mmCIF file of C-alpha atoms in Angstrom:
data_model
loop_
_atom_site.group_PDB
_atom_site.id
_atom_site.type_symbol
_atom_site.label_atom_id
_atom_site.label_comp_id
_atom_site.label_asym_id
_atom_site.label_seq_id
_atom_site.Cartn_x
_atom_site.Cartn_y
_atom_site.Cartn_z
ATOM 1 C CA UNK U 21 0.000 0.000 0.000
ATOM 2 C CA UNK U 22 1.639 3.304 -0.703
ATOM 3 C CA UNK U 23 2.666 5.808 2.193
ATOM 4 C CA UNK U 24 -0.171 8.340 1.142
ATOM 5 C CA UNK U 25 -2.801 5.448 1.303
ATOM 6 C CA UNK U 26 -1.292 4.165 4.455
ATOM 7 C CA UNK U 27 -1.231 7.628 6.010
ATOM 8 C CA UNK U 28 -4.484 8.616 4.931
ATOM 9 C CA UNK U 29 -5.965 5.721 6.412
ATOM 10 C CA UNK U 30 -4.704 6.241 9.621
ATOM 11 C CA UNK U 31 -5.375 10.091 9.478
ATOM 12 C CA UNK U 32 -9.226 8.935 9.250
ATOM 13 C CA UNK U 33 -8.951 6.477 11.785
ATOM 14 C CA UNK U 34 -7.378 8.583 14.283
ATOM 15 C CA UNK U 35 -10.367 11.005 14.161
ATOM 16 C CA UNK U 36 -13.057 8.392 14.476
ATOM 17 C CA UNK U 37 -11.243 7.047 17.416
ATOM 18 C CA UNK U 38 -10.770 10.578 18.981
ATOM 19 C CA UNK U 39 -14.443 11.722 18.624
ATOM 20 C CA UNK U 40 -15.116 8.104 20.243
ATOM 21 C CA UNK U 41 -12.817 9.105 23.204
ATOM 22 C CA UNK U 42 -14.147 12.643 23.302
ATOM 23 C CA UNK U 43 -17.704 11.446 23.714
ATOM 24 C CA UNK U 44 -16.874 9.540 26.373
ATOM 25 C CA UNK U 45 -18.652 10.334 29.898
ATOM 26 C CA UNK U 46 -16.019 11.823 32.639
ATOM 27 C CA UNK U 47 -17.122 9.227 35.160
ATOM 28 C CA UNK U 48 -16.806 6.479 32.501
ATOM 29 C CA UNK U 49 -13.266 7.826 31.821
ATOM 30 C CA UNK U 50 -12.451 7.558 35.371
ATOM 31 C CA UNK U 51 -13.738 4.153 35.725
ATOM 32 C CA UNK U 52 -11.424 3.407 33.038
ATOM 33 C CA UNK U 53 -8.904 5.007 34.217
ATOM 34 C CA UNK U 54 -8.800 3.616 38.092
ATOM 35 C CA UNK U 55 -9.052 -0.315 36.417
ATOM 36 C CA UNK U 56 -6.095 0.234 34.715
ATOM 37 C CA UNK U 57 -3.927 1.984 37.183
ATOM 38 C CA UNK U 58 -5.052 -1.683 38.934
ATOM 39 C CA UNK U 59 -3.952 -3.289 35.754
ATOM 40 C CA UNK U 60 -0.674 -1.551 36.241
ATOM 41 C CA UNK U 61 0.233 -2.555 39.820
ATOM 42 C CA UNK U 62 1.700 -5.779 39.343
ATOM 43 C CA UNK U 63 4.156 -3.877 37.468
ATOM 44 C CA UNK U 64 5.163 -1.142 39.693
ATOM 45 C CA UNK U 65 4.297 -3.606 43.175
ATOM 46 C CA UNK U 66 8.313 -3.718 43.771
ATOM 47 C CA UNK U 67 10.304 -1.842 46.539
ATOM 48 C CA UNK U 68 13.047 -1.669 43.770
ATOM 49 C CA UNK U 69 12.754 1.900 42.425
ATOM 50 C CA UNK U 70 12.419 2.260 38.624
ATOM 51 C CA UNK U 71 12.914 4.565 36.382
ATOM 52 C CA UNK U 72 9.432 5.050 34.681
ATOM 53 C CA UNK U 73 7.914 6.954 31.471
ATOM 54 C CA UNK U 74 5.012 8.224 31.819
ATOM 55 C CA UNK U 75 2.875 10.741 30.541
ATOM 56 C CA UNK U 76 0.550 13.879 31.930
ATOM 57 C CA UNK U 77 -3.132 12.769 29.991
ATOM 58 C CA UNK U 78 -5.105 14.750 27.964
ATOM 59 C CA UNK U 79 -8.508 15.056 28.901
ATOM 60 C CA UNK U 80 -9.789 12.332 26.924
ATOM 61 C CA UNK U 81 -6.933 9.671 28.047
ATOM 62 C CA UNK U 82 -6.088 7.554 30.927
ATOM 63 C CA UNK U 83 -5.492 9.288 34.178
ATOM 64 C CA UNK U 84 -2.261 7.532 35.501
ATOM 65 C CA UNK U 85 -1.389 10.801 37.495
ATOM 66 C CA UNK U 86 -1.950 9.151 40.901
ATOM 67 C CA UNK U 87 0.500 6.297 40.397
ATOM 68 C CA UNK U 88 2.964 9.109 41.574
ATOM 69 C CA UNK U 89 1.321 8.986 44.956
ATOM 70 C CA UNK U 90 0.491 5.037 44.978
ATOM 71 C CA UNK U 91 3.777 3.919 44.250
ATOM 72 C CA UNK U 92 6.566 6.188 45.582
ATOM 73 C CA UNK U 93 9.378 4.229 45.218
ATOM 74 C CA UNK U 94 10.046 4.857 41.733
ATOM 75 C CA UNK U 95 11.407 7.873 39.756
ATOM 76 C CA UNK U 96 8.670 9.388 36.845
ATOM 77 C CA UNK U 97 10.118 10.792 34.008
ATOM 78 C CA UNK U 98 7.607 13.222 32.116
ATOM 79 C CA UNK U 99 7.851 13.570 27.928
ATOM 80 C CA UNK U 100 9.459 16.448 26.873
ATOM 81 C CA UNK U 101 9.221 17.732 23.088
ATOM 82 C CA UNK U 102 11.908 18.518 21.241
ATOM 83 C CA UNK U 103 13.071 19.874 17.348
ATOM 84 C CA UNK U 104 13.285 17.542 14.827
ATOM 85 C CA UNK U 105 10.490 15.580 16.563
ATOM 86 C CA UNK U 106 12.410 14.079 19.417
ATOM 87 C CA UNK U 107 11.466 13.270 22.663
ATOM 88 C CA UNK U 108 13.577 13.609 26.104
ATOM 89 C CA UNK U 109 12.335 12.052 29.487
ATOM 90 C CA UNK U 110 12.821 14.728 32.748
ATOM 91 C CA UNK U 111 12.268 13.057 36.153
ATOM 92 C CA UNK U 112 9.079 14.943 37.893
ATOM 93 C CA UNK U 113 8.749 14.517 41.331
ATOM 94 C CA UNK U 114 5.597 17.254 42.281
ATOM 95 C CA UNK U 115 3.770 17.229 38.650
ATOM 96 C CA UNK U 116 2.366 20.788 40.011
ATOM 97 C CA UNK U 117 5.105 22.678 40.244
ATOM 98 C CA UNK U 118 7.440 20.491 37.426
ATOM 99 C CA UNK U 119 5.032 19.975 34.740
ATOM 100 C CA UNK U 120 3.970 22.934 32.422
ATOM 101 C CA UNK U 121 2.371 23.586 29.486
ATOM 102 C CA UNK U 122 4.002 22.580 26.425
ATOM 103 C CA UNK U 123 3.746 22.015 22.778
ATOM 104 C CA UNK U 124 -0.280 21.424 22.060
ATOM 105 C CA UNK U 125 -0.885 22.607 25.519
ATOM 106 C CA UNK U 126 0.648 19.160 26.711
ATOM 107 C CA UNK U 127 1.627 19.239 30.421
ATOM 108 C CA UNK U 128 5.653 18.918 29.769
ATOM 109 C CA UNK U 129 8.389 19.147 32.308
ATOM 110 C CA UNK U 130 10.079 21.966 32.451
ATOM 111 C CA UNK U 131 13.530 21.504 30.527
ATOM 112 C CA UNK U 132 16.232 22.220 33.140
ATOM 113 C CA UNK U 133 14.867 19.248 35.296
ATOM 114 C CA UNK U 134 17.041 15.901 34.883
ATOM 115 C CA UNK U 135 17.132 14.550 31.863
ATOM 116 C CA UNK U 136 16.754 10.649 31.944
ATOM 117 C CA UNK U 137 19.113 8.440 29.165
ATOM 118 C CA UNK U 138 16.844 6.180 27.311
ATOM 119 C CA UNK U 139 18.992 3.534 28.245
ATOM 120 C CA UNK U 140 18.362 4.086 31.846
ATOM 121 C CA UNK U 141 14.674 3.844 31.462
ATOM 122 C CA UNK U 142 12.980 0.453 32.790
ATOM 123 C CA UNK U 143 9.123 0.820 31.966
ATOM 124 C CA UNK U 144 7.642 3.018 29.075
ATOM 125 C CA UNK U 145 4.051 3.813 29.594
ATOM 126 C CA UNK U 146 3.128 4.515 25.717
ATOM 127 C CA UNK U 147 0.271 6.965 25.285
ATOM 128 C CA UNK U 148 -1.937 5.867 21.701
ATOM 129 C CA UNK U 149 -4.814 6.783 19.845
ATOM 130 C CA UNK U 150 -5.906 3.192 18.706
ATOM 131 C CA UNK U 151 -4.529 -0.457 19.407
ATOM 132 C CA UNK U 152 -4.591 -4.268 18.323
ATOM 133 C CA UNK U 153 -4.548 -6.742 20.596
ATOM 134 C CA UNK U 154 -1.513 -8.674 19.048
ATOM 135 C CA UNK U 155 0.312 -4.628 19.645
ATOM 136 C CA UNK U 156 -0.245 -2.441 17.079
ATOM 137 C CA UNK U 157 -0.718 1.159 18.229
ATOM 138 C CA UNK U 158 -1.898 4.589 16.275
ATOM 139 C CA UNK U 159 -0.204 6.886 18.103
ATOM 140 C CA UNK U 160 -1.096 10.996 17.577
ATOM 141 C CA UNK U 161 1.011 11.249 13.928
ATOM 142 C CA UNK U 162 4.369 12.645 14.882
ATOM 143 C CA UNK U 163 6.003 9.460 15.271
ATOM 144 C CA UNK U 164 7.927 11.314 18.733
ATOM 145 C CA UNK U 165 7.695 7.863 20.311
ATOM 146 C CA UNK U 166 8.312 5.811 17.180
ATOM 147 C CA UNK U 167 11.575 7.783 17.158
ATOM 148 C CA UNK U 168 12.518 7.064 20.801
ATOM 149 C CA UNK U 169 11.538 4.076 22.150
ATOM 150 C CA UNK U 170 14.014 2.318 19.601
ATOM 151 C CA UNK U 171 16.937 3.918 21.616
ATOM 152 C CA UNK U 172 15.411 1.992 25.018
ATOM 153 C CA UNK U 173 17.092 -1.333 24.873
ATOM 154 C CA UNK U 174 16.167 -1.896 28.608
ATOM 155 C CA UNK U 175 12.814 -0.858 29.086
ATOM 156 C CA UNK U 176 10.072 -2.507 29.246
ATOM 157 C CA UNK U 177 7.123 -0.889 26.854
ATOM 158 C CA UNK U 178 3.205 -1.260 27.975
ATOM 159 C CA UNK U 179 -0.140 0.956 26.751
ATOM 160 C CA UNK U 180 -3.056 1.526 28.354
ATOM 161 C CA UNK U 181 -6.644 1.310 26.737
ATOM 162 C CA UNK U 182 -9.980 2.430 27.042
ATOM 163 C CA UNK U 183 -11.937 -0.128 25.014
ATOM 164 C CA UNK U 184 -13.153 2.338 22.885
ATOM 165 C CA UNK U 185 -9.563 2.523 21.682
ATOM 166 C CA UNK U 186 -8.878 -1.215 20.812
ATOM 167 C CA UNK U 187 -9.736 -2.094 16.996
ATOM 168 C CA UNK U 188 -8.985 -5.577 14.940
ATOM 169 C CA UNK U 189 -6.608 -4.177 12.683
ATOM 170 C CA UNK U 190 -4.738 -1.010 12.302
ATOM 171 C CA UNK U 191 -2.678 0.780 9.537
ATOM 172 C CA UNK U 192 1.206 -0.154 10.179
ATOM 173 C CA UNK U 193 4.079 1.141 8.361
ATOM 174 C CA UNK U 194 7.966 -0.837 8.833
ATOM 175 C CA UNK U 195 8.513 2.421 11.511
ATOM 176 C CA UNK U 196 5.749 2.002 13.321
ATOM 177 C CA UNK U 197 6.533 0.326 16.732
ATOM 178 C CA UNK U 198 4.985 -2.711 18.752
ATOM 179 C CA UNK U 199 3.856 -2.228 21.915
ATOM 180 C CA UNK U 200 4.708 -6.171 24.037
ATOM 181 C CA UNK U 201 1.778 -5.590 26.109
ATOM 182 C CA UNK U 202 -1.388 -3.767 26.000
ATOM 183 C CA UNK U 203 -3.505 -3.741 29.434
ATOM 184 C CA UNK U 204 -7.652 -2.547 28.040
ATOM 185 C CA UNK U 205 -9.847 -1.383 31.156
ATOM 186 C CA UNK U 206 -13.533 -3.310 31.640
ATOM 187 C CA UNK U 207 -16.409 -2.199 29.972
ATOM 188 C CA UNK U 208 -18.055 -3.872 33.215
#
């Protein structure tokens, strides 16, 4: 399939999912949002502290803000955007005075905060649009974390899902990266 086929498709699915998301009820996203930070414990239940990606939500994504405050022990590291489409972790340890807005309005730590090697980084939480089950993810179409996660040898990579956001197949192109493990909150 040619790029502007490929990219076109996913251009149309990313807005169908978004308006899906969009529509959603705050106390439905909260549900959603509280089963998965459950779905993430196992993960983060260690006293060894980790060095942890994560990401400050939009307001139609998963909330996984109050992980800072469940589990302590480890060291968040907030997406910063750079030129050239990059991406650089900085470790945030009070997201209200570390985080500020940034490009899109994005919550972003503020740049002279330390800066975390993506080698050093042992669990990615990957933010998406749209998933498969088998890993596939749509992410926002700047290919930031395409770009960086192949520089984290180390780290382990997980999403989070509404349902809303799971489909049977999505658009891939050879850059596109797999996500190993994709946790998807209950509809119940």
């Amino acid at each position: 399939m040619p790029e502007t086929s490929t990219a076109l498709l996913k251009q149309k699915l990313r807005g169908a999912v978004l308006s899906r998301l969009k529509a959603l009820l705050d106390e439905t996203r909260a549900r959603y949002s509280a089963d998965l930070r459950t779905r993430l414990a196992p993960l983060l239940s260690g006293d060894t502290p980790l060095n942890i990606c994560l990401f400050a939500p939009l307001a139609h994504e998963v909330d996984l803000m109050p992980l800072l405050k469940d589990h302590p022990q480890h060291r968040y590291h907030f997406p910063l955007c750079l030129p050239g489409r990059k991406l650089a972790f900085h470790l945030v340890r009070n997201p209200v005075e570390d985080l500020e807005p940034g490009v899109l309005g994005i919550l972003a730590p503020k740049p002279a905060l330390p800066l975390l090697a993506p080698e050093a980084a042992d669990l990615i939480i990957v933010p998406g649009v749209a998933f498969t089950k088998d890993g596939n993810r749509l992410g926002y179409g700047g290919g930031y974390y395409d770009r960086y996660l192949p520089l984290c040898r180390q780290a382990s990579l997980v999403s989070t899902a509404f349902p809303e956001q799971m489909q049977d197949t999505l658009p891939h192109d050879i850059h596109d990266c797999t996500i190993p493990l994709i946790l998807t909150a209950s509809k119940g």
